[in-house]
Tab-separated table of C-alpha atoms in Angstrom:
chain	number	residue	atom	x	y	z
A	280	MET	CA	92.738	94.805	83.939
A	281	LYS	CA	95.182	97.584	84.732
A	282	ILE	CA	96.220	98.115	88.346
A	283	VAL	CA	98.379	101.145	89.143
A	284	LEU	CA	100.514	101.363	92.293
A	285	VAL	CA	101.246	104.999	93.163
A	286	GLY	CA	104.074	105.219	95.670
A	287	ALA	CA	105.414	101.879	94.433
A	288	GLY	CA	108.921	102.742	95.658
A	289	SER	CA	107.811	102.467	99.291
A	290	LYS	CA	109.669	99.702	101.143
A	291	GLU	CA	106.472	98.544	102.827
A	292	PHE	CA	103.635	99.324	100.434
A	293	GLY	CA	105.267	98.486	97.098
A	294	PRO	CA	106.496	94.934	97.736
A	295	ALA	CA	103.482	94.006	99.896
A	296	THR	CA	100.967	95.109	97.256
A	297	ILE	CA	102.903	93.430	94.458
A	298	ARG	CA	102.802	90.185	96.424
A	299	ASP	CA	99.069	90.572	97.050
A	300	ILE	CA	98.374	91.052	93.333
A	301	LEU	CA	100.539	88.154	92.210
A	302	LEU	CA	99.331	85.800	94.949
A	303	SER	CA	95.689	86.386	93.965
A	304	GLU	CA	94.467	83.541	91.793
A	305	PRO	CA	91.321	85.395	90.611
A	306	VAL	CA	93.307	88.502	89.640
A	307	SER	CA	96.057	86.491	87.957
A	308	GLN	CA	93.479	84.781	85.760
A	309	GLN	CA	92.761	88.185	84.225
A	310	ASN	CA	94.920	89.811	81.577
A	311	VAL	CA	96.692	91.985	84.141
A	312	GLU	CA	98.961	94.986	83.725
A	313	ILE	CA	100.704	96.244	86.856
A	314	ALA	CA	101.806	99.860	86.452
A	315	LEU	CA	104.383	100.972	89.009
A	316	MET	CA	104.585	104.722	89.622
A	317	ASP	CA	106.889	106.641	91.942
A	318	ILE	CA	108.673	110.001	91.759
A	319	SER	CA	111.944	108.249	92.700
A	320	SER	CA	113.355	106.468	89.657
A	321	THR	CA	115.923	104.632	91.815
A	322	ARG	CA	113.335	103.151	94.147
A	323	LEU	CA	111.088	102.447	91.181
A	324	SER	CA	113.845	100.424	89.553
A	325	ASP	CA	114.257	98.341	92.713
A	326	THR	CA	110.507	97.721	92.941
A	327	HIS	CA	110.338	96.760	89.272
A	328	ALA	CA	113.106	94.194	89.778
A	329	TYR	CA	111.283	92.833	92.811
A	330	ALA	CA	108.012	92.528	90.865
A	331	GLU	CA	109.719	90.612	88.068
A	332	HIS	CA	111.401	88.362	90.650
A	333	VAL	CA	108.160	87.509	92.474
A	334	ALA	CA	106.307	86.979	89.197
A	335	GLY	CA	108.974	84.471	88.223
A	336	LEU	CA	108.795	82.654	91.560
A	337	LEU	CA	105.002	82.390	91.323
A	338	LYS	CA	105.052	81.647	87.565
A	339	ARG	CA	102.831	84.625	86.816
A	340	ASN	CA	103.066	86.569	83.585
A	341	PRO	CA	101.625	90.075	84.087
A	342	ALA	CA	102.631	93.028	81.964
A	343	ILE	CA	104.688	95.291	84.233
A	344	SER	CA	105.305	98.942	83.365
A	345	VAL	CA	107.042	101.742	85.228
A	346	SER	CA	106.707	105.517	85.171
A	347	THR	CA	107.686	108.545	87.204
A	348	GLN	CA	104.785	110.525	85.669
A	349	ILE	CA	101.316	110.181	87.190
A	350	ASP	CA	99.446	111.080	83.980
A	351	GLU	CA	101.288	108.400	82.041
A	352	ALA	CA	100.876	105.766	84.742
A	353	VAL	CA	97.090	106.056	85.185
A	354	GLN	CA	96.194	106.026	81.486
A	355	GLY	CA	93.330	103.536	81.103
A	356	ALA	CA	93.582	102.278	84.687
A	357	ASP	CA	90.821	100.247	86.315
A	358	PHE	CA	92.205	100.544	89.832
A	359	VAL	CA	94.714	102.927	91.371
A	360	ILE	CA	96.176	101.848	94.712
A	361	ALA	CA	97.989	104.677	96.483
A	362	ALA	CA	100.260	104.987	99.513
A	363	THR	CA	102.334	108.139	99.240
A	364	GLU	CA	104.529	110.216	101.525
A	365	VAL	CA	107.226	112.799	100.937
A	366	ARG	CA	110.207	112.564	103.325
A	367	ARG	CA	107.952	110.743	105.763
A	368	TYR	CA	110.155	110.470	108.853
A	369	TYR	CA	111.827	113.850	108.379
A	370	TYR	CA	108.493	115.653	108.614
A	371	TRP	CA	106.983	113.172	111.045
A	372	ALA	CA	109.757	114.000	113.526
A	373	GLN	CA	108.604	117.628	113.279
A	374	ASP	CA	104.923	116.685	113.590
A	375	PHE	CA	105.786	114.729	116.719
A	376	HIS	CA	108.199	117.053	118.530
A	377	VAL	CA	107.351	120.638	117.579
A	378	PRO	CA	103.831	120.573	119.094
A	379	ARG	CA	105.391	119.323	122.331
A	380	GLN	CA	107.689	122.338	122.372
A	381	PHE	CA	104.520	124.445	122.516
A	382	GLY	CA	102.939	122.374	125.293
A	383	PHE	CA	100.677	120.077	123.240
A	384	ARG	CA	100.483	116.628	124.848
A	385	GLN	CA	99.616	114.830	121.633
A	386	ILE	CA	100.211	111.127	121.089
A	387	TYR	CA	102.003	109.914	117.977
A	388	GLY	CA	101.303	112.918	115.706
A	389	GLU	CA	100.336	110.976	112.582
A	390	ASN	CA	96.552	111.198	112.237
A	391	GLY	CA	95.293	113.382	115.073
A	392	GLY	CA	96.507	116.332	117.084
A	393	PRO	CA	98.248	119.309	115.465
A	394	GLY	CA	100.847	116.943	113.996
A	395	GLY	CA	98.107	115.073	112.158
A	396	LEU	CA	96.716	118.340	110.782
A	397	PHE	CA	100.035	119.310	109.222
A	398	HIS	CA	100.588	115.757	108.012
A	399	ALA	CA	97.232	115.952	106.227
A	400	LEU	CA	97.926	119.343	104.667
A	401	ARG	CA	101.220	118.092	103.232
A	402	ASN	CA	99.513	115.092	101.668
A	403	MET	CA	96.323	116.743	100.397
A	404	GLY	CA	97.951	118.371	97.374
A	405	PRO	CA	99.747	115.225	96.126
A	406	THR	CA	96.680	113.088	96.854
A	407	LEU	CA	94.382	115.444	94.933
A	408	ALA	CA	96.915	115.411	92.083
A	409	ILE	CA	96.391	111.647	91.767
A	410	ALA	CA	92.623	112.152	91.645
A	411	ARG	CA	92.927	114.939	89.043
A	412	ALA	CA	95.080	112.692	86.837
A	413	MET	CA	92.439	109.979	87.166
A	414	GLU	CA	89.710	112.461	86.212
A	415	ARG	CA	91.647	113.155	83.005
A	416	HIS	CA	92.716	109.648	82.044
A	417	CYS	CA	90.565	107.017	83.834
A	418	PRO	CA	87.473	108.724	85.281
A	419	GLY	CA	85.670	105.424	85.854
A	420	ALA	CA	88.484	103.870	87.885
A	421	TRP	CA	88.528	103.245	91.619
A	422	LEU	CA	91.050	104.948	93.886
A	423	LEU	CA	91.976	102.649	96.783
A	424	THR	CA	94.142	104.636	99.185
A	425	TYR	CA	96.194	103.685	102.222
A	426	THR	CA	97.743	107.144	102.635
A	427	ASN	CA	97.504	108.697	106.094
A	428	PRO	CA	95.923	110.602	107.717
A	429	LEU	CA	93.298	108.444	106.049
A	430	THR	CA	90.054	110.081	107.210
A	431	LYS	CA	91.258	113.620	106.563
A	432	LEU	CA	92.543	112.783	103.076
A	433	CYS	CA	89.441	110.807	102.145
A	434	GLN	CA	87.324	113.733	103.346
A	435	ALA	CA	89.215	116.007	100.946
A	436	LEU	CA	89.038	113.487	98.089
A	437	THR	CA	85.314	112.821	98.390
A	438	ALA	CA	84.529	116.538	98.799
A	439	LEU	CA	86.714	117.770	95.953
A	440	SER	CA	86.780	115.002	93.314
A	441	PRO	CA	84.153	112.782	91.644
A	442	ILE	CA	86.574	109.833	91.541
A	443	ARG	CA	85.263	106.777	93.389
A	444	THR	CA	87.455	106.604	96.486
A	445	VAL	CA	87.760	104.023	99.251
A	446	GLY	CA	90.135	104.443	102.194
A	447	LEU	CA	91.663	101.249	103.568
A	448	CYS	CA	93.325	100.390	106.886
A	449	HIS	CA	93.998	97.210	108.876
A	450	GLY	CA	93.245	98.827	112.247
A	451	VAL	CA	90.010	96.902	112.845
A	452	PHE	CA	91.842	93.649	112.183
A	453	ALA	CA	94.385	94.691	114.833
A	454	GLY	CA	91.510	95.244	117.263
A	455	LYS	CA	90.073	91.803	116.488
A	456	THR	CA	93.478	90.276	117.184
A	457	GLN	CA	93.505	91.971	120.594
A	458	LEU	CA	90.018	90.608	121.276
A	459	SER	CA	91.228	87.111	120.444
A	460	ARG	CA	94.002	87.370	123.026
A	461	LEU	CA	91.764	88.872	125.697
A	462	LEU	CA	88.998	86.328	125.144
A	463	GLY	CA	91.283	83.317	124.699
A	464	ILE	CA	89.334	82.390	121.563
A	465	PRO	CA	90.879	81.743	118.129
A	466	LEU	CA	90.657	84.723	115.809
A	467	ASP	CA	88.825	82.803	113.097
A	468	ASP	CA	86.069	81.943	115.594
A	469	ILE	CA	85.349	85.611	116.337
A	470	GLU	CA	82.879	87.682	114.319
A	471	ALA	CA	83.124	91.344	115.259
A	472	PHE	CA	81.763	94.470	113.576
A	473	ALA	CA	82.971	97.990	114.369
A	474	SER	CA	82.092	101.495	113.237
A	475	GLY	CA	83.298	105.049	113.759
A	476	LEU	CA	86.231	106.923	112.230
A	477	ASN	CA	89.488	105.425	111.051
A	478	HIS	CA	91.763	104.701	114.036
A	479	CYS	CA	88.832	105.240	116.385
A	480	THR	CA	86.267	102.535	115.670
A	481	TRP	CA	84.144	100.791	118.275
A	482	PHE	CA	83.080	97.148	118.236
A	483	GLN	CA	79.300	97.079	118.416
A	484	SER	CA	78.958	93.314	118.231
A	485	ILE	CA	81.377	90.538	119.159
A	486	ARG	CA	80.151	86.983	118.679
A	487	ARG	CA	81.550	83.473	118.544
A	488	ARG	CA	81.104	82.127	115.028
A	489	SER	CA	80.753	78.510	116.102
A	490	THR	CA	77.972	79.128	118.635
A	491	GLY	CA	76.530	82.598	117.998
A	492	GLU	CA	77.335	83.532	121.624
A	493	ASN	CA	77.511	87.231	122.476
A	494	LEU	CA	81.094	87.588	123.699
A	495	TYR	CA	80.825	91.018	125.342
A	496	PRO	CA	79.963	89.599	128.817
A	497	LEU	CA	82.978	87.273	128.622
A	498	LEU	CA	85.182	90.117	127.359
A	499	ARG	CA	84.280	92.311	130.343
A	500	GLU	CA	84.931	89.436	132.721
A	501	ARG	CA	88.276	88.512	131.128
A	502	GLU	CA	89.435	92.131	130.907
A	503	ARG	CA	88.837	92.630	134.645
A	504	ALA	CA	90.750	89.432	135.393
A	505	ALA	CA	93.712	90.322	133.156
A	506	HIS	CA	96.915	91.767	134.634
A	507	PRO	CA	96.478	95.565	134.797
A	508	LEU	CA	99.850	96.157	133.109
A	509	GLY	CA	99.483	93.442	130.470
A	510	GLU	CA	100.347	94.738	126.960
A	511	TRP	CA	100.088	98.221	128.484
A	512	ASP	CA	101.146	100.319	125.516
A	513	GLU	CA	98.915	98.433	123.138
A	514	ILE	CA	95.612	98.066	125.008
A	515	ALA	CA	95.641	99.928	128.344
A	516	LEU	CA	93.632	102.810	126.861
A	517	SER	CA	91.266	100.417	125.097
A	518	ARG	CA	90.601	98.612	128.371
A	519	ILE	CA	89.747	101.860	130.171
A	520	LEU	CA	87.480	102.918	127.307
A	521	LEU	CA	85.697	99.547	127.492
A	522	ARG	CA	85.136	99.992	131.218
A	523	THR	CA	84.024	103.619	130.910
A	524	PHE	CA	82.174	103.844	127.598
A	525	GLY	CA	80.973	100.238	127.356
A	526	LEU	CA	82.475	99.304	123.973
A	527	TYR	CA	85.913	98.035	122.985
A	528	PRO	CA	87.709	100.311	120.479
A	529	SER	CA	90.418	99.699	117.894
A	530	PRO	CA	93.215	99.745	116.920
A	531	GLY	CA	95.260	100.689	120.037
A	532	THR	CA	96.560	103.481	122.222
A	533	ASN	CA	98.862	105.141	119.687
A	534	HIS	CA	96.014	105.783	117.282
A	535	ILE	CA	92.901	106.048	119.445
A	536	GLY	CA	94.833	108.304	121.790
A	537	GLU	CA	95.422	110.828	119.017
A	538	TYR	CA	91.776	111.840	119.370
A	539	ILE	CA	91.558	111.918	123.187
A	540	GLY	CA	93.157	114.673	125.244
A	541	TRP	CA	93.660	112.600	128.405
A	542	ALA	CA	95.186	109.586	126.643
A	543	PRO	CA	98.945	110.237	127.224
A	544	GLU	CA	98.861	108.682	130.706
A	545	PHE	CA	98.133	105.337	129.010
A	546	LEU	CA	101.204	105.306	126.740
A	547	GLY	CA	104.457	104.358	128.418
A	548	SER	CA	106.646	104.630	125.316
A	549	SER	CA	105.858	108.265	124.566
A	550	ALA	CA	109.305	109.508	125.624
A	551	MET	CA	111.001	106.860	123.478
A	552	GLN	CA	109.225	107.620	120.222
A	553	PHE	CA	111.494	109.621	117.914
A	554	TYR	CA	113.911	110.062	120.818
A	555	TYR	CA	116.885	112.372	120.314
A	556	ASP	CA	119.080	114.570	122.515
A	557	PRO	CA	118.095	118.210	121.867
A	558	ALA	CA	121.522	119.352	123.040
A	559	ASP	CA	122.842	117.840	119.791
A	560	GLY	CA	120.364	119.810	117.675
A	561	HIS	CA	116.943	119.015	116.246
A	562	PRO	CA	116.702	116.231	113.631
A	563	TRP	CA	115.452	118.619	110.938
A	564	GLU	CA	118.590	120.701	111.551
A	565	THR	CA	121.145	117.906	111.800
A	566	GLY	CA	119.609	115.601	109.177
A	567	ARG	CA	119.817	112.685	111.647
A	568	ILE	CA	116.251	111.409	111.861
A	569	PRO	CA	115.707	109.500	115.126
A	570	PRO	CA	114.511	105.871	115.037
A	571	TRP	CA	110.792	105.380	114.849
A	572	ILE	CA	109.146	102.868	117.139
A	573	TYR	CA	105.463	102.097	117.413
A	574	ASN	CA	105.405	101.298	121.120
A	575	LEU	CA	107.065	99.198	123.821
A	576	HIS	CA	105.916	96.001	122.126
A	577	THR	CA	107.628	96.612	118.780
A	578	HIS	CA	111.341	96.084	119.414
A	579	ALA	CA	111.757	99.136	121.629
A	580	VAL	CA	113.107	97.051	124.503
A	581	ASP	CA	115.354	94.713	122.495
A	582	ARG	CA	117.272	97.140	120.327
A	583	PRO	CA	120.988	96.397	120.130
A	584	LEU	CA	123.278	98.645	122.149
A	585	PHE	CA	125.378	99.173	119.034
A	586	GLY	CA	124.468	98.897	115.370
A	587	ASP	CA	121.598	99.875	113.171
A	588	ASP	CA	117.897	99.381	113.414
A	589	VAL	CA	116.211	96.038	113.953
A	590	PRO	CA	116.735	93.911	110.807
A	591	GLU	CA	113.831	93.708	108.410
A	592	LYS	CA	111.981	90.421	108.162
A	593	SER	CA	112.798	88.210	105.208
A	594	ASP	CA	110.271	88.042	102.407
A	595	ASP	CA	108.192	84.881	102.728
A	596	LEU	CA	105.736	85.710	99.919
A	597	SER	CA	102.768	85.752	102.280
A	598	PRO	CA	99.776	88.044	101.670
A	599	SER	CA	99.729	91.337	103.555
A	600	GLY	CA	96.160	91.060	104.816
A	601	GLU	CA	95.329	94.489	103.365
A	602	LEU	CA	92.028	94.922	101.537
A	603	ALA	CA	92.778	96.467	98.136
A	604	ILE	CA	93.094	93.149	96.324
A	605	PRO	CA	89.978	91.585	97.930
A	606	ILE	CA	88.053	94.653	96.702
A	607	ILE	CA	89.438	94.187	93.182
A	608	GLU	CA	88.594	90.470	93.324
A	609	GLY	CA	85.035	91.316	94.324
A	610	LEU	CA	84.425	94.047	91.753
A	611	ARG	CA	86.084	92.409	88.747
A	612	CYS	CA	86.512	88.692	89.417
A	613	ASN	CA	83.009	87.715	90.580
A	614	THR	CA	84.313	86.826	94.033
A	615	SER	CA	82.133	88.137	96.863
A	616	GLN	CA	84.193	89.377	99.812
A	617	MET	CA	83.521	90.462	103.388
A	618	LEU	CA	85.578	93.520	104.392
A	619	ASP	CA	86.325	94.420	108.007
A	620	ALA	CA	86.503	98.143	107.308
A	621	VAL	CA	86.149	100.618	104.467
A	622	ASN	CA	86.292	104.408	104.684
A	623	ILE	CA	83.482	105.951	102.655
A	624	PRO	CA	81.127	108.971	102.861
A	625	ASN	CA	78.427	108.450	105.470
A	626	ALA	CA	75.057	107.614	103.957
A	627	GLY	CA	73.376	106.737	107.229
A	628	ASN	CA	75.968	104.022	107.889
A	629	VAL	CA	76.942	105.632	111.224
A	630	PRO	CA	73.780	107.216	112.642
A	631	GLY	CA	74.473	110.431	114.513
A	632	LEU	CA	77.328	111.585	112.267
A	633	PRO	CA	76.616	114.055	109.424
A	634	PRO	CA	75.914	112.820	105.881
A	635	GLY	CA	79.000	112.911	103.671
A	636	THR	CA	81.366	112.563	106.628
A	637	VAL	CA	83.954	109.887	105.878
A	638	VAL	CA	83.287	107.009	108.272
A	639	GLU	CA	84.762	103.545	108.764
A	640	VAL	CA	82.322	100.629	108.605
A	641	PRO	CA	82.279	96.980	107.516
A	642	ALA	CA	81.178	96.177	103.978
A	643	THR	CA	80.780	93.493	101.369
A	644	VAL	CA	81.932	93.755	97.787
A	645	ASP	CA	80.858	91.886	94.677
A	646	GLU	CA	80.469	92.438	90.942
A	647	HIS	CA	77.599	94.838	91.629
A	648	GLY	CA	79.659	97.181	93.783
A	649	LEU	CA	80.737	98.018	97.311
A	650	HIS	CA	77.991	97.630	99.910
A	651	ALA	CA	78.712	99.381	103.207
A	652	ARG	CA	76.852	98.098	106.244
A	653	THR	CA	74.473	100.359	108.152
A	654	MET	CA	75.465	100.062	111.799
A	655	PRO	CA	73.408	100.507	114.980
A	656	PRO	CA	73.660	103.890	116.741
A	657	LEU	CA	76.760	104.410	118.856
A	658	PRO	CA	76.414	105.763	122.412
A	659	GLU	CA	76.173	109.539	122.613
A	660	SER	CA	79.422	109.710	124.584
A	661	VAL	CA	81.272	107.941	121.768
A	662	LEU	CA	79.613	110.088	119.122
A	663	ALA	CA	80.787	113.181	121.001
A	664	ILE	CA	84.420	112.054	120.601
A	665	LEU	CA	83.883	111.384	116.908
A	666	ARG	CA	81.936	114.581	116.144
A	667	THR	CA	84.857	116.710	117.323
A	668	GLN	CA	87.098	115.005	114.771
A	669	VAL	CA	84.436	115.342	112.076
A	670	SER	CA	84.376	119.111	112.629
A	671	ILE	CA	88.175	119.319	112.667
A	672	ASN	CA	88.378	117.430	109.373
A	673	GLN	CA	85.793	119.655	107.728
A	674	VAL	CA	87.541	122.853	108.843
A	675	LEU	CA	90.886	121.449	107.683
A	676	VAL	CA	89.547	120.789	104.187
A	677	GLU	CA	88.276	124.384	104.148
A	678	ALA	CA	91.747	125.573	105.176
A	679	PHE	CA	93.250	123.638	102.270
A	680	VAL	CA	90.737	124.892	99.705
A	681	GLU	CA	90.916	128.519	100.902
A	682	ASN	CA	94.693	128.510	101.586
A	683	SER	CA	93.698	129.845	104.990
A	684	ARG	CA	96.056	129.856	107.945
A	685	SER	CA	93.169	131.190	110.044
A	686	LYS	CA	91.073	128.093	109.290
A	687	LEU	CA	94.065	125.919	110.164
A	688	LEU	CA	94.339	127.707	113.516
A	689	GLN	CA	90.634	127.057	114.091
A	690	ALA	CA	91.222	123.337	113.513
A	691	VAL	CA	94.149	123.315	115.963
A	692	LEU	CA	92.065	125.095	118.616
A	693	LEU	CA	89.263	122.533	118.210
A	694	ASP	CA	91.681	119.696	118.919
A	695	PRO	CA	91.375	118.005	122.351
A	696	THR	CA	95.080	118.659	123.006
A	697	ALA	CA	94.722	122.451	122.642
A	698	HIS	CA	95.346	124.297	125.897
A	699	SER	CA	96.367	127.839	124.925
A	700	TYR	CA	95.432	130.205	122.121
A	701	ARG	CA	98.849	131.859	122.246
A	702	GLN	CA	100.693	128.542	122.001
A	703	ALA	CA	98.380	127.293	119.231
A	704	ALA	CA	98.973	130.380	117.089
A	705	SER	CA	102.712	130.193	117.693
A	706	LEU	CA	102.755	126.503	116.772
A	707	VAL	CA	100.892	127.119	113.510
A	708	ASN	CA	103.329	129.855	112.521
A	709	ALA	CA	106.362	127.756	113.489
A	710	LEU	CA	105.314	124.673	111.508
A	711	CYS	CA	104.188	126.757	108.535
A	712	THR	CA	107.745	128.117	108.405
A	713	LEU	CA	109.472	124.762	108.974
A	714	GLN	CA	107.368	122.921	106.391
A	715	ALA	CA	106.827	125.715	103.873
A	716	ASP	CA	108.314	123.695	101.003
A	717	ALA	CA	105.771	120.882	101.500
A	718	LEU	CA	102.618	122.774	102.531
A	719	PRO	CA	100.048	124.538	100.373
A	720	PRO	CA	100.345	128.339	100.547
A	721	LEU	CA	98.602	129.300	103.782
A	722	ARG	CA	97.858	132.994	104.026
């Protein structure tokens, strides 16, 4: 079995995925080759050394190869696991701040809002290049991708390439963890199924495994009793959506709020994210990229007054909890697996959303394939939120295929944060100039 890691030089993705592969007993019983691919030879060398180190600690003996060339790396692959970005925080600082200069009140700027649109356009070309290399050298392989913006990229992949693609994210697991805290019930005693779009899924059933009890009545009771400011940045928006729309969403304000125009009032850390003093110049001018924080609950309030960023956690060789390796175990190792969330083209799995739209639903996987669950209909009010994003994603793929700046402007104007045609057109032109070296040609 050959597993290729594209973007292996990533500090987060590379080591975590290597650990997942080597910790898997079913995978390690196969004759495994791990192919590490990255465009940075320096980072690739570090990842290779780490892989050899972990293999030694765990007494595994996989074949490990390295390459900076995608065509070489994917030759004969069975699975390609991808998480790729180019100058992530440099461009992300632009995605976050430039729309605000034009009056867009977007949250986060990674997956939704105008920042998410430009993020997607930068990643579509490199992501399609991986799929094209797979078409040439391993057309029967699976592409398991973590690259964001996940829904937009998977929409492009499934529309433009025959390669079998599954988008993966741990957002639903994050939502289940929140439910555990709100309910006061251990996580492993909660069975919850959600559907929707990546970073905006809605739990349609929440039950207690040990008793079969429907936990939604208890959740509503406990949420009302909870302190109104408790874990504000993480779940304040989710709590309001539960009260108003009747279902609890995942994964949290930063991500759900990217798709909702009125969400900024529920994120207290917005002014702290990518903070810099504009009197000193913009980060993309000075080269000093401001520190990234997720929200008030992720070290924002305990940063040292002097010194560098919060120290990274030591490596304890624990599994990441991501789903690529469970999928591989299911498909190739005769180990049936339940998956919280997969991103696949809609085949009636989310009623009310168009066929072929990439949706996020639970699934099972076994030697016979990936089996996505067909979920009950979502409320019309929830579908209305999701349909807007579906249309934006479709128009964005058209903009990419047609190299059309006009289609990109259409997508920006459809976004819930749009407030002015003049500002939207000016923003598109400004970011097309700033990011010209990373964007497709947009005429």
